[in-house]
Structure formats: structure tokens, C-alpha cells
Amino acid sequence: PTDERLKTVQNILIATPQLSLEAAANLAESYGYGTLILGDSLQGEAKEVGIVHAGIVQQIVRHQQPISPPCVLFSGGETTVTLTKGGKGGRNTEFLLSLAIALDGFPGVYAIACDTDGIDGSEDNAGAIITPSTLERARELGLNPQQYLSNHDSYTFFALLDSLVITGPTLTNVNDFRAIVITNT
């Protein structure tokens, strides 16, 4: 496009994936957290991206690299879920379930992953949240987290834990939004 058309498009955009991550990082910093934006266009299988994020969390907690706690990791983009079985869920809840399993109750780690349009996949939720006690609570209810992940049934898993984030339609969409809070451990 011409420079003039590009300026017009730029003036119309009020939010982008990067701007949403920067705004969230600025808010976290105002509360005294260090921040690290991992990227605004991460892609790949949601469960694999969850495992990678868990590895970064563990590096931060164990070695204070590439940032020291307390901190918040932010990422955006749109992951995928390749269905092999017919469960209920979306890419954000699958990411979180994978992250929770990989962290296995790691202390001081909390996370949220949501689609900014308010709908994660085909269900009524935007996403979900996890805490250090997510897997312990699931096991107390007799839930097998790995089985829910294998069946792509993360919506049901988080619904049974009352951990879904339900916003309704937001009438905007700047991709998925993920934040992982790492407190002083």
C-alpha cells in the first residue's frame, strides 16, 4: 500500500497484539513486577507451547534467568489444537492444562490464558486460570489431568474446577493473551 493508505490504516487500529501486551506489562510494572514479553505472534500446538512456557518458568525460578521473580511473562499469538479425540475445549485452556501438568504444582506460579474476543474455541469461555493448587484440587476431585489433555477436553477439566474465565463477547480481537505470574518463591 501507499504511505498515505498505510497511515490511514494505522490511524484506524486502536489495539494490536503488541499494544495489548505492552499495556499489560505497564500495569504489572506499576505493581512492582518485572515483565518479559515473549512475543505477540507465538504459534504451534497449544500443549507444546505450554510445555515451553513451563521450561521458561522453571529457568526463572531456579536461575533467575532471563529475569528474576517477582515477574510476569506475557505472550500472544494464536496456537492450534490438532484434534485426535472429540473433547470440549479451546487452545487457551489446552495451553493452560499442559502448562499446569508440566509445572506439576510448582510453587508461586499463577497463569491466565484467554482469547481477547471472549470465546476460546467453540465454548462460552474466554479461557481459564491456573494456580499452584490446580492439579492438587483436580486430583481431590478424582480428575486425571493427563487424560483430559489427551482427550482435548480442557474445557470440562476447568469447568469442574470452577476455573474458567467467562467474559462474553468483547467485540474486539487482538489474538490470544497469556500471562504467567511468578511470585517470590
XYZ file of C-alpha atoms in Angstrom:
185
model
C 0.000 0.000 0.000
C 0.964 3.609 -0.437
C 2.328 5.546 2.514
C -0.908 7.538 2.738
C -3.065 4.364 2.833
C -0.796 2.873 5.489
C -1.174 5.990 7.648
C -4.946 5.692 7.324
C -4.883 2.034 8.405
C -2.585 2.848 11.321
C -4.977 5.551 12.480
C -7.885 3.092 12.474
C -6.124 0.435 14.562
C -6.730 1.155 18.230
C -5.248 -2.091 19.517
C -2.762 -4.635 18.284
C -1.417 -7.786 19.907
C 1.816 -5.980 20.812
C -0.004 -2.956 22.250
C -2.165 -5.193 24.447
C 0.927 -6.964 25.798
C 2.703 -3.652 26.411
C -0.319 -2.239 28.252
C -0.499 -5.336 30.465
C 3.262 -5.156 31.101
C 2.991 -1.490 32.091
C 0.229 -2.355 34.558
C 2.252 -5.221 36.064
C 5.284 -2.938 36.381
C 3.174 -0.367 38.235
C 2.597 -3.074 40.869
C 6.314 -3.784 41.193
C 6.633 -6.839 38.939
C 9.377 -7.261 36.388
C 7.996 -8.122 32.971
C 9.086 -10.071 29.940
C 7.150 -10.130 26.677
C 7.948 -13.419 24.943
C 6.284 -12.439 21.675
C 2.987 -11.297 20.203
C 2.663 -13.942 17.495
C 3.604 -17.278 19.054
C 2.239 -20.274 17.184
C 2.322 -24.048 17.436
C 0.378 -26.773 19.186
C -1.120 -25.322 22.375
C 0.071 -28.215 24.529
C 3.647 -27.852 23.216
C 3.655 -24.086 23.767
C 2.514 -24.795 27.350
C 5.489 -27.097 27.893
C 7.907 -24.474 26.515
C 6.431 -21.782 28.777
C 6.820 -24.150 31.772
C 10.503 -24.546 30.920
C 10.968 -20.780 30.894
C 9.199 -20.516 34.273
C 11.493 -23.142 35.758
C 14.592 -21.330 34.437
C 13.392 -18.112 36.050
C 12.676 -19.713 39.420
C 15.822 -21.845 39.563
C 18.349 -19.487 37.988
C 16.727 -16.022 37.852
C 17.231 -16.021 34.072
C 16.301 -14.267 31.853
C 14.505 -12.264 34.590
C 14.147 -12.567 38.360
C 10.923 -13.045 40.323
C 8.610 -11.466 41.095
C 7.768 -11.139 37.440
C 5.120 -11.656 34.798
C 5.675 -13.353 31.457
C 3.397 -12.209 28.653
C 2.784 -13.784 25.268
C 0.272 -13.575 22.482
C -0.494 -15.131 19.141
C -2.745 -17.995 18.221
C -1.795 -21.565 18.937
C -3.570 -24.576 17.464
C -5.124 -27.789 18.708
C -4.974 -30.756 16.370
C -7.941 -32.858 17.415
C -7.427 -36.576 17.720
C -10.418 -37.071 20.028
C -13.589 -35.091 20.456
C -13.447 -33.180 23.720
C -14.613 -29.699 24.639
C -12.020 -27.020 24.849
C -10.023 -24.403 23.065
C -6.414 -23.530 22.517
C -6.107 -21.383 25.652
C -7.496 -23.968 28.044
C -5.378 -26.658 26.375
C -2.290 -24.442 26.762
C -3.068 -23.938 30.461
C -3.744 -27.600 31.167
C -0.440 -28.505 29.522
C 1.325 -25.756 31.485
C -0.204 -26.978 34.765
C 0.838 -30.567 34.082
C 4.384 -29.535 33.151
C 4.697 -27.368 36.284
C 3.100 -30.047 38.493
C 2.240 -27.735 41.390
C 5.342 -25.571 41.068
C 5.008 -23.034 43.923
C 4.324 -19.365 43.324
C 3.145 -19.651 39.701
C -0.244 -18.415 38.505
C -1.410 -18.075 34.916
C -4.257 -16.913 32.733
C -4.783 -17.523 29.024
C -7.742 -16.052 27.170
C -8.880 -15.186 23.694
C -9.417 -11.445 23.591
C -12.694 -11.840 21.686
C -14.184 -13.683 24.689
C -14.517 -17.097 23.015
C -11.859 -19.820 23.328
C -12.725 -22.307 20.621
C -16.428 -23.085 20.423
C -17.467 -22.842 24.081
C -18.717 -19.936 26.210
C -15.420 -19.156 27.916
C -12.591 -16.815 27.003
C -10.055 -19.086 28.694
C -9.120 -20.176 32.205
C -6.720 -19.676 35.105
C -4.302 -21.953 36.951
C -2.728 -21.708 40.394
C -0.131 -23.834 42.189
C -3.021 -25.907 43.616
C -4.812 -26.611 40.314
C -3.590 -30.213 39.934
C -4.000 -30.982 43.634
C -7.617 -29.774 43.532
C -8.222 -31.838 40.393
C -6.852 -34.990 41.958
C -9.002 -34.434 45.074
C -11.997 -34.497 42.727
C -10.742 -37.712 41.122
C -9.795 -35.995 37.855
C -6.886 -37.223 35.760
C -5.378 -34.072 34.160
C -3.361 -36.004 31.573
C -6.468 -37.858 30.415
C -8.343 -34.568 29.929
C -5.391 -33.204 27.949
C -5.155 -36.355 25.806
C -8.892 -36.146 25.079
C -8.691 -32.406 24.238
C -11.283 -31.870 26.984
C -9.692 -28.957 28.822
C -12.979 -27.006 28.983
C -14.587 -29.763 31.056
C -11.483 -30.011 33.261
C -11.500 -26.297 34.115
C -15.299 -26.166 34.392
C -15.186 -28.885 37.061
C -12.584 -26.801 38.940
C -14.616 -23.590 38.517
C -11.560 -22.038 36.861
C -12.992 -20.883 33.542
C -12.861 -17.210 32.595
C -16.206 -16.203 31.107
C -16.439 -12.656 29.771
C -18.979 -12.927 26.990
C -18.181 -11.430 23.582
C -15.771 -8.479 23.881
C -16.404 -7.184 20.347
C -12.662 -6.937 19.761
C -9.932 -9.410 18.927
C -6.179 -8.943 19.239
C -5.314 -12.640 19.380
C -4.809 -14.763 22.451
C -3.374 -13.274 25.623
C -1.285 -15.228 28.106
C 0.182 -14.021 31.413
C 2.190 -16.095 33.877
C 2.828 -14.541 37.282
C 5.862 -15.795 39.190
C 5.894 -14.569 42.774
C 8.824 -14.569 45.158
C 9.262 -18.232 45.988
